[in-house]
Structure formats: structure tokens, C-alpha cells
XYZ file of C-alpha atoms in Angstrom:
508
model
C 9.752 -13.644 14.317
C 9.848 -16.207 11.622
C 11.804 -15.984 8.134
C 10.216 -17.477 5.331
C 11.104 -17.213 1.745
C 9.291 -17.404 -1.348
C 10.045 -18.193 -4.977
C 7.052 -17.313 -7.085
C 7.797 -19.027 -10.160
C 5.380 -17.560 -13.120
C 5.214 -17.550 -16.406
C 6.766 -14.683 -16.944
C 9.288 -14.208 -14.171
C 10.911 -15.693 -11.741
C 11.090 -14.386 -8.302
C 13.028 -14.461 -4.359
C 11.074 -12.513 -1.538
C 12.177 -13.020 1.991
C 9.826 -11.960 4.226
C 9.988 -11.869 8.268
C 7.504 -11.535 10.200
C 7.254 -10.233 13.908
C 4.194 -9.169 16.563
C 6.307 -5.960 16.859
C 6.974 -4.894 13.436
C 4.728 -6.559 11.175
C 5.836 -8.554 7.820
C 8.599 -6.856 5.822
C 10.318 -7.888 2.754
C 13.548 -8.416 3.180
C 15.110 -9.166 0.250
C 13.941 -9.001 -3.463
C 15.139 -10.398 -6.671
C 13.562 -11.494 -9.767
C 14.557 -13.377 -13.526
C 12.816 -12.803 -16.701
C 12.363 -16.280 -17.433
C 9.305 -16.066 -20.029
C 8.372 -19.669 -19.849
C 5.587 -19.808 -21.750
C 8.199 -19.521 -24.514
C 9.407 -22.955 -23.313
C 5.376 -24.882 -23.912
C 5.398 -26.485 -27.012
C 1.784 -26.758 -28.537
C 0.681 -29.817 -26.932
C 1.758 -27.336 -23.707
C 4.321 -30.170 -22.559
C 8.086 -27.780 -20.947
C 10.910 -28.187 -23.018
C 14.363 -29.253 -21.165
C 15.450 -25.637 -21.823
C 12.735 -24.382 -19.397
C 12.859 -27.372 -16.920
C 17.510 -26.823 -16.668
C 16.366 -23.151 -16.404
C 14.023 -23.559 -13.657
C 16.601 -25.676 -12.344
C 19.175 -22.635 -11.984
C 16.902 -19.881 -10.783
C 16.278 -22.258 -8.341
C 19.822 -23.225 -6.744
C 20.763 -19.739 -7.423
C 17.534 -18.809 -5.427
C 18.610 -21.332 -2.891
C 22.627 -19.514 -1.812
C 20.261 -16.491 -1.739
C 18.015 -17.416 1.234
C 20.908 -19.056 2.786
C 22.947 -15.600 3.727
C 19.147 -14.500 5.332
C 19.470 -17.043 7.855
C 15.547 -17.908 5.620
C 13.495 -20.599 7.616
C 11.645 -22.091 5.259
C 11.913 -21.764 1.570
C 9.120 -22.340 -0.473
C 8.733 -22.490 -4.386
C 5.574 -22.114 -6.120
C 4.709 -22.352 -9.265
C 1.334 -20.482 -11.302
C 0.217 -21.078 -14.598
C 3.075 -22.022 -16.816
C 4.304 -24.781 -15.026
C 0.482 -26.158 -14.221
C -0.614 -25.814 -17.641
C 2.184 -28.308 -18.665
C 1.281 -32.065 -20.076
C 4.965 -32.811 -18.000
C 4.129 -31.155 -15.162
C 5.516 -34.552 -13.138
C 8.689 -34.397 -15.039
C 9.116 -30.959 -13.887
C 8.615 -31.238 -10.199
C 10.419 -34.601 -9.748
C 13.352 -33.425 -11.798
C 13.522 -29.986 -9.751
C 13.599 -32.452 -6.470
C 16.642 -33.749 -7.663
C 18.570 -31.145 -8.686
C 17.705 -28.775 -5.630
C 16.177 -30.596 -2.893
C 12.802 -28.239 -3.465
C 9.496 -29.276 -3.838
C 7.853 -27.534 -6.037
C 3.788 -26.266 -4.674
C 1.347 -26.057 -7.422
C -1.115 -23.696 -6.898
C -4.091 -24.291 -8.520
C -6.320 -21.392 -10.131
C -8.600 -20.424 -7.341
C -5.960 -21.240 -4.863
C -4.268 -18.195 -7.140
C -7.152 -16.280 -7.432
C -7.645 -16.422 -3.837
C -3.682 -15.953 -2.659
C -4.486 -11.887 -4.521
C -7.659 -11.385 -3.155
C -6.702 -12.527 0.563
C -3.041 -9.647 0.428
C -5.321 -7.145 -1.358
C -8.340 -7.139 0.962
C -5.957 -7.727 4.354
C -3.566 -4.521 3.502
C -5.777 -2.016 1.562
C -9.373 0.127 2.937
C -11.525 -1.246 0.262
C -14.747 -3.102 1.244
C -16.777 -4.085 -1.835
C -14.628 -4.562 -5.250
C -12.785 -6.469 -8.024
C -9.348 -7.598 -8.021
C -7.560 -8.463 -11.131
C -4.042 -10.119 -11.399
C -2.708 -10.433 -15.036
C -0.060 -13.230 -14.870
C 2.415 -14.345 -18.064
C -0.032 -17.149 -18.599
C -3.063 -16.704 -16.869
C -5.489 -13.794 -15.548
C -7.550 -13.945 -11.884
C -10.863 -12.062 -11.963
C -12.099 -11.924 -8.396
C -15.302 -9.542 -6.848
C -15.772 -9.475 -2.722
C -18.129 -7.495 -0.164
C -17.187 -6.471 2.355
C -14.396 -7.880 2.079
C -16.047 -11.134 1.658
C -15.336 -13.393 -1.854
C -18.283 -14.108 -3.610
C -16.004 -15.111 -7.274
C -13.333 -16.100 -9.164
C -12.363 -17.064 -11.979
C -8.658 -17.670 -13.836
C -9.156 -16.796 -18.102
C -6.298 -19.046 -19.520
C -4.397 -15.994 -21.067
C -2.039 -13.604 -19.525
C 0.552 -11.120 -20.659
C 2.822 -13.371 -22.031
C 0.193 -15.323 -24.465
C -1.908 -12.275 -25.146
C 1.456 -11.061 -26.911
C 2.219 -14.784 -28.527
C -1.637 -14.624 -29.957
C -1.992 -10.842 -31.262
C 1.391 -9.575 -31.476
C 3.792 -11.919 -32.301
C 6.126 -10.560 -35.429
C 3.966 -6.976 -34.802
C 4.863 -4.117 -33.739
C 3.496 -3.579 -30.271
C 1.028 -0.410 -31.696
C -0.551 -2.482 -34.584
C -3.856 -1.045 -34.264
C -5.269 -4.156 -36.409
C -3.687 -6.782 -33.691
C -4.763 -4.160 -30.782
C -8.064 -4.839 -32.094
C -8.242 -7.955 -31.944
C -6.585 -8.746 -28.689
C -9.260 -5.646 -27.231
C -12.013 -7.868 -28.690
C -11.044 -10.841 -27.398
C -10.388 -9.800 -23.965
C -13.929 -8.281 -24.156
C -15.739 -12.253 -24.523
C -13.715 -13.273 -22.423
C -14.351 -11.041 -19.510
C -18.220 -10.859 -20.752
C -18.127 -14.534 -20.230
C -18.701 -13.910 -16.466
C -21.627 -12.514 -15.865
C -20.656 -11.302 -12.419
C -18.182 -8.880 -13.557
C -20.244 -6.929 -15.217
C -21.603 -2.841 -14.274
C -20.809 -3.800 -10.191
C -19.667 -0.305 -10.173
C -17.036 -1.003 -7.096
C -13.624 0.071 -7.594
C -10.518 -2.186 -9.236
C -7.744 -3.706 -7.646
C -4.791 -3.988 -9.861
C -2.430 -6.218 -8.723
C 0.702 -8.312 -10.100
C 3.673 -6.517 -11.847
C 1.720 -5.562 -14.867
C -0.093 -2.967 -12.605
C 2.590 -2.406 -10.861
C 4.296 -1.087 -14.170
C 0.790 0.948 -15.578
C 0.845 2.373 -11.962
C 4.732 3.774 -12.372
C 4.055 5.090 -15.540
C 1.037 7.146 -14.360
C 3.050 8.224 -11.655
C 5.784 9.630 -14.063
C 3.960 11.265 -16.731
C 2.549 13.429 -13.798
C 5.706 14.461 -11.612
C 4.160 12.651 -8.717
C 6.162 13.837 -5.497
C 5.923 11.069 -3.319
C 6.871 7.131 -2.978
C 4.836 3.504 -3.691
C 2.595 2.411 -5.965
C 0.536 0.572 -2.743
C -3.005 2.486 -2.539
C -1.988 5.050 -5.265
C -5.370 5.674 -7.189
C -6.176 6.363 -10.851
C -9.548 7.354 -12.766
C -10.216 5.874 -16.583
C -8.889 8.846 -18.410
C -6.105 8.229 -16.363
C -5.973 4.177 -17.928
C -6.851 6.218 -20.856
C -3.608 8.000 -20.893
C -1.215 4.971 -20.398
C -2.582 3.173 -23.182
C -2.740 6.178 -25.706
C 1.124 7.450 -24.514
C 1.802 3.828 -25.176
C -0.371 3.968 -28.878
C 1.858 6.648 -29.852
C 5.141 5.539 -28.695
C 7.351 3.919 -30.828
C 10.004 0.680 -30.006
C 13.397 3.264 -28.555
C 10.882 5.669 -27.189
C 8.863 2.729 -25.571
C 12.481 1.737 -24.489
C 13.294 5.085 -22.612
C 9.927 4.819 -20.420
C 10.285 6.007 -17.106
C 8.357 3.682 -15.189
C 8.313 0.501 -17.344
C 10.482 -2.004 -16.889
C 12.582 -2.538 -20.132
C 11.761 -7.097 -19.798
C 8.377 -5.688 -20.666
C 8.049 -3.314 -22.986
C 6.827 -6.736 -24.979
C 4.280 -7.015 -22.775
C 3.334 -4.010 -21.614
C 0.334 -3.162 -24.192
C -1.324 -6.204 -23.635
C -2.126 -5.155 -19.896
C -3.418 -1.783 -20.728
C -5.737 -3.290 -22.679
C -7.343 -6.179 -20.428
C -6.990 -3.482 -17.505
C -9.135 -0.795 -19.756
C -11.354 -3.307 -21.127
C -11.745 -4.754 -17.337
C -12.607 -1.239 -15.968
C -15.630 -0.479 -18.677
C -16.711 -4.134 -17.577
C -17.288 -3.086 -14.029
C -18.071 0.174 -14.869
C -15.107 0.915 -12.193
C -15.451 3.937 -9.991
C -12.034 3.787 -9.584
C -8.473 1.784 -9.604
C -6.507 0.741 -7.311
C -3.368 -0.776 -7.378
C -2.032 -3.415 -4.991
C 1.394 -3.764 -4.377
C 0.759 -6.615 -2.060
C -0.376 -9.400 -4.412
C -0.712 -13.897 -4.933
C 3.048 -13.987 -2.448
C 1.885 -12.260 -0.351
C -1.187 -14.297 0.013
C 0.705 -17.457 0.165
C 2.996 -16.264 3.017
C 0.580 -14.511 4.540
C -2.420 -17.431 5.061
C 0.699 -19.764 6.236
C 1.737 -17.620 8.466
C -1.777 -17.094 9.839
C -1.506 -20.832 11.175
C 1.280 -19.962 13.096
C 0.614 -16.455 13.890
C -3.454 -16.474 14.095
C -3.630 -13.225 15.248
C -0.675 -11.841 13.230
C -3.501 -9.848 10.014
C -6.619 -8.317 10.623
C -8.719 -7.235 7.532
C -10.757 -5.062 9.492
C -8.105 -2.882 11.262
C -5.841 -2.510 8.058
C -4.307 0.674 8.807
C -4.985 0.908 12.458
C -2.210 -2.352 12.503
C 0.393 -0.842 10.142
C 0.610 2.392 11.939
C 1.198 0.850 15.178
C 3.704 -1.413 13.130
C 5.403 2.093 12.122
C 5.560 2.977 15.508
C 7.017 0.126 16.635
C 9.863 0.676 13.668
C 10.628 4.062 14.743
C 10.349 3.352 18.624
C 7.311 5.250 19.994
C 7.026 4.207 23.768
C 2.936 3.291 23.739
C 1.925 4.928 26.532
C 3.339 8.264 26.022
C 1.625 7.728 22.079
C -1.500 7.024 24.781
C -1.801 9.796 26.526
C -1.096 11.968 24.062
C -3.547 11.112 22.198
C -6.130 11.283 25.058
C -4.625 13.981 25.896
C -5.871 15.381 22.424
C -8.867 13.730 21.791
C -10.066 15.686 25.071
C -8.958 19.108 24.163
C -10.409 18.725 20.366
C -13.458 17.429 22.193
C -14.064 20.130 25.009
C -12.756 23.045 20.947
C -15.856 22.031 20.076
C -18.399 22.113 22.793
C -17.193 25.471 23.437
C -16.876 26.468 19.659
C -18.273 26.505 16.358
C -15.573 24.083 15.274
C -16.651 20.822 13.140
C -14.482 17.548 11.909
C -15.376 15.715 9.873
C -15.173 12.005 11.368
C -12.140 10.704 8.624
C -10.467 13.943 9.836
C -10.379 13.495 13.359
C -9.978 9.331 12.985
C -6.386 10.404 11.518
C -6.093 13.349 13.873
C -5.792 10.603 16.914
C -3.691 8.396 14.569
C -1.146 12.056 14.397
C -1.135 12.558 18.089
C -0.002 8.793 19.040
C 2.959 9.054 15.376
C 3.238 12.966 16.805
C 7.436 13.389 15.818
C 8.460 9.991 15.408
C 11.215 11.211 13.133
C 12.435 12.008 16.614
C 14.572 8.755 16.502
C 16.157 10.118 13.328
C 17.038 13.745 14.774
C 15.787 15.018 17.804
C 16.845 19.092 16.028
C 14.838 18.721 12.832
C 12.535 15.611 13.937
C 9.331 17.359 11.839
C 11.081 17.475 8.345
C 11.829 13.439 9.153
C 8.211 12.350 10.445
C 6.600 13.963 6.962
C 8.859 12.312 4.798
C 9.063 9.427 6.395
C 5.083 8.969 6.809
C 4.603 10.520 2.954
C 6.905 8.315 1.238
C 6.199 5.041 3.723
C 3.872 2.526 2.317
C 1.112 2.201 4.913
C -1.517 0.105 4.277
C -5.774 0.652 4.312
C -4.839 4.386 3.667
C -4.814 6.407 0.326
C -1.907 8.223 -0.502
C -3.677 11.477 -0.244
C -4.607 10.458 3.823
C -1.141 9.304 3.627
C 0.038 12.592 2.827
C -2.335 14.910 5.591
C -1.387 12.233 8.760
C 2.377 12.804 7.420
C 1.518 16.887 8.010
C -0.669 16.484 10.980
C 1.777 14.195 13.006
C 4.467 16.395 11.592
C 3.082 20.082 12.994
C 5.503 22.454 14.262
C 4.150 26.032 12.134
C 2.071 27.477 9.555
C 5.479 28.176 7.523
C 6.534 24.835 7.353
C 3.140 23.335 7.009
C 3.170 25.620 3.539
C 7.048 24.041 2.504
C 5.576 20.535 3.492
C 2.300 21.087 0.943
C 3.887 22.214 -2.087
C 5.018 19.167 -2.581
C 2.370 17.744 -3.339
C -0.533 20.828 -4.379
C -3.609 18.582 -3.178
C -5.462 20.429 -0.244
C -7.668 23.540 -0.721
C -7.311 26.295 1.954
C -9.871 24.750 3.731
C -7.781 21.733 3.574
C -5.138 23.840 5.136
C -6.247 25.572 7.354
C -8.088 22.268 9.117
C -4.914 20.512 9.354
C -2.925 23.501 10.842
C -5.688 24.064 13.097
C -5.625 20.104 13.931
C -1.715 19.869 14.305
C -1.769 23.291 16.408
C -4.334 21.410 19.103
C -1.578 17.895 18.215
C 1.507 20.119 19.360
C -0.297 21.550 22.696
C -0.965 18.174 23.792
C 2.913 17.345 22.807
C 3.511 19.732 25.066
C 1.253 18.844 27.657
C 3.121 15.137 28.752
C 6.866 17.337 26.910
C 8.844 15.170 30.000
C 7.581 11.802 28.887
C 6.264 11.084 32.658
C 2.160 11.028 31.774
C 2.258 13.434 34.327
C -0.916 14.699 33.233
C -4.550 13.072 34.675
C -7.480 15.568 33.195
C -8.033 18.253 31.010
C -11.110 21.046 32.829
C -11.735 23.360 29.702
C -14.474 26.487 31.236
C -15.040 29.728 29.528
C -16.041 33.144 31.512
C -16.433 36.538 30.256
C -13.538 37.492 29.157
C -10.665 34.302 28.763
C -11.219 30.982 28.872
C -9.616 28.464 31.477
C -7.841 25.165 30.868
C -7.721 23.420 34.733
C -4.584 20.624 34.237
C -5.266 18.239 36.682
C -1.637 16.665 37.330
C 0.031 13.483 39.245
C 3.134 14.117 39.239
C 5.836 17.343 38.954
C 4.660 19.335 35.699
C 7.568 21.989 35.333
C 8.204 21.117 31.821
C 5.471 21.009 30.537
C 4.266 24.329 32.606
C 6.778 26.029 30.597
C 5.669 24.534 27.564
C 1.971 24.552 27.224
C 2.459 28.509 27.907
C 4.316 28.741 24.878
C 2.693 26.724 22.836
C -0.306 27.936 23.530
C -1.429 30.007 20.918
C -2.395 27.144 19.172
C -5.076 26.748 20.835
C -6.354 30.217 20.970
C -5.839 30.202 17.335
C -9.726 27.814 17.681
C -10.708 30.000 21.019
C -12.234 33.494 20.712
C -10.917 34.617 23.324
C -7.580 34.282 25.319
C -6.659 30.844 27.073
C -5.570 30.942 30.987
C -3.409 27.438 31.149
C -3.478 26.376 35.924
C -2.044 23.444 37.224
C -3.507 21.906 40.067
C -2.070 19.079 41.535
C -5.167 15.716 42.019
């Protein structure tokens, strides 16, 4: 286990995030505090940072040191991006901070800043080919990757703070002329990098500006589940946000749900950047990543000490392992339930016309492992707790719809409760509902075959006679609880079989 604090000294905000890593629960965020520093405003025309800006950095870092001490942080890393990187008096800033805080600021080079965002996104999302965009206060990092391997990267010398200064200073946020000039400038900047054009891949938005755009969109549509990581939008969604911002006055903007008050003056430039990039890329969708620069820095550091900590090829598998550990699912019980469920599904498919898509089968296996994890909170309402935990947890590697489908499968109790949960999102068509019910029924029956958590069942065999199906269950230890529960739950299997089911337990 290791506890590490990262102070992200950006152009717009200074933020402390305290992370903890363990082999059992992965990388978790323990604390996240920020102050809207706006360091860019302390840079004069000659790119020299004023003493007021340097003093602000010193005060903030000393305050964050106290927070870190309370959390017993082993290593505190102050990392600076564009505002300090672009300062001509960068050496003075570093020396002053060192003398007054005893902290060594690490200046992150442009290319490294782009890499860290790419690294975090590809290790926490299940997107093979894509473009990342991270708009800071003073720079915008864009990368292109194929097969989760970095191909191109660039750091543009503009961010939301600099764009606001260039085009919107002393003007309303929705000034038509300012918007038009900003759009033209951003398009020219993106067009200067030929590898960006017409890639026809998803764009991954990273950072605070992306997060605020996602939350605004979620608020506009009364989005029913928590979190923005893995949240998808199409071109119409991005344009909708832009139109809302353009048509809102200053007071309406302050009250806009999803928008942080300290970003009201810089939200329009971010929307312009996202919409312009979407057109240049001819993107397939816009996905938001809550993991970016900070996570990328921390993950690459931890990788040196824990070489197997992060696997970009097994993102969702690792995330669900950590989730199961957090709620104390016993490994052998989870695996036994998964094996039984897979075996039953295979045998049902062999004897019927039942067909399951690969992606549904994958979620089915994961749900069998996680089944009723909510019992850790309360056994009597384990189905309800299971659904809400999974549906509202940020699970790396899963889209939001996949997350909810996993929650529905892992919490399956009966058709009535399934319908109740499904109403929350209204995302699933009748045929999808039917599939979830059938697969959920198999998982529930599989759980009945290991209800004592003793792994007593050794093998399963399904045979067909003229009038019935017979499930022969070979056991190695006394299956009294399993025999009783499987009889109670066999109706879930019978819904998939054209004949009645008889269950026979045989000692191995």
C-alpha cells in the first residue's frame, strides 16, 4: 500500500489530490481540494509572473502540506503545467517555493503533459483508437492513439483562460463576434496538425472543462446515474451545450446546473474547442474521462514500484476485481458461481435456440462473480444495494449503459424488481429486458447451487428426455442447502427450457 499526494499547479486552478494504492483495491482517491488560482492573470506581456502570483502558489502549497500531513501522505509531488512552464522567471518561482515550502516543483514538459492524459485515459477506458483533448488554463494537449499506443501528440499554446483573454475580455461570454473569432482561431490551430483531421474516432475529453460540459449535459437531461467517467455524447449533445451557453445571460449562467461558478467566464471557450475539434476529427462520439494528468502522473510513478498495477488490456476486469474486494466477495465463491453460471448457459444454448451476444456473455460472467455484493451492507435488501452500488460506481472500462446492465444482472431477484430498476434509466428495449431477465435467472439459479458458500458442486450435466429435462448435479460435500434452494429457483431455468426440469443430486 502507498499513499501519494499530487498538487496540480495549473493555469486555472491549484488542486491537491491524495491517492492511495493497494493490490487489493487499486488506485483510490481519498481527498480532492482545489483553489481557483488563475495564475495566467499574473503573467505580464513579457511572460514574467508577478510576485503576487508566486506568493499565491506558496500560500496554497503550505496549506495543502497541512492537509497532506493529516492524511499521512508518504510522498507529496507538486507538478506545474503551462502557467509556470511559460514563465520567463520559472527559476525564481521554483527557488522561492523551495525556500518557503521545502517542496520541489516539477515542471511538466508539454509532451509529457499530453502523454500523462493519454496514459490515464487508455488505462481507465475501453477505447482502442481515439483522440484525447485536455484543455487547461494556458495550454491544450491533444493526442492520437491506435491500439492504445500513442501515435501523435501536440500541446497548443492556448487554454480556456488565454482564449477568454484573447477574445472575450471586457465582453459578454456570448458575444457573437468574439465567438466567431475564437472559433476561427481554434480551427486554424487544429488544422495546423494534419494528423488530427478526419480520423473518425472517439474523442476523449479530459480535465475540469470537459467535466463541466458533461455535467451540464447530464443536468439538461436529468441524467439518472452518478459520475462522468465514461459518459458519452454525440455531436448533437455538444452543440446543445453550446446553444445553452450562447443563449444564457450572465445570471442564468451562474445558476446553470452542472457548471462550477468559478468557470462561468471560461466555459464558452471550452465548448468552442470541443465542438471545433469534433468537426476537425469527424469524430464518432465524445467520451469524458475523469482520469487525466494527475492520475497519469501518479499511475506512472506507482508503476515503477508496482509493475503490475495497471493493465490497459484488462481495464474492466481489474476494476471489477477491486470492486469485489472492496465489498468482500470471497474469491472462491465468486469463481464457483461464475463457473456454474457459464456451464449452465452453455448447456441451455446446446439444448435450445437461445442465443447470447459476446458482449452480453462477458457482462453475464462478471455479474455472476459480483452477484449480490450489496449483501455486505444488508442481507435483507442485498438486491437493491447491489443495483445502486454498481450502477452508481465509476467502473473503469465500462460505458454507462454497460454499467447499468451489469447492475441489473448482478442484482437480479425477480421480474418485478427488475422492472422497477429499469425505470430509472429507460435505456433498455423489450428484447434487451427479456435477455437481462433470462441471464439474471441463470445467475440466480447458479447462486442457489452454492448458497452455502462451500463450493460443494463438482459438475453439472443437462439431459433431455421425451417429457422433461434433467439436471444432474454432482457434489463433493453435503448439498442440503443447495438441494432446497435449487428447487425453489428452478423456475428461472424452466423459462429457458421447453419442458419441465428435474434436478438430481449425485455424490461424486
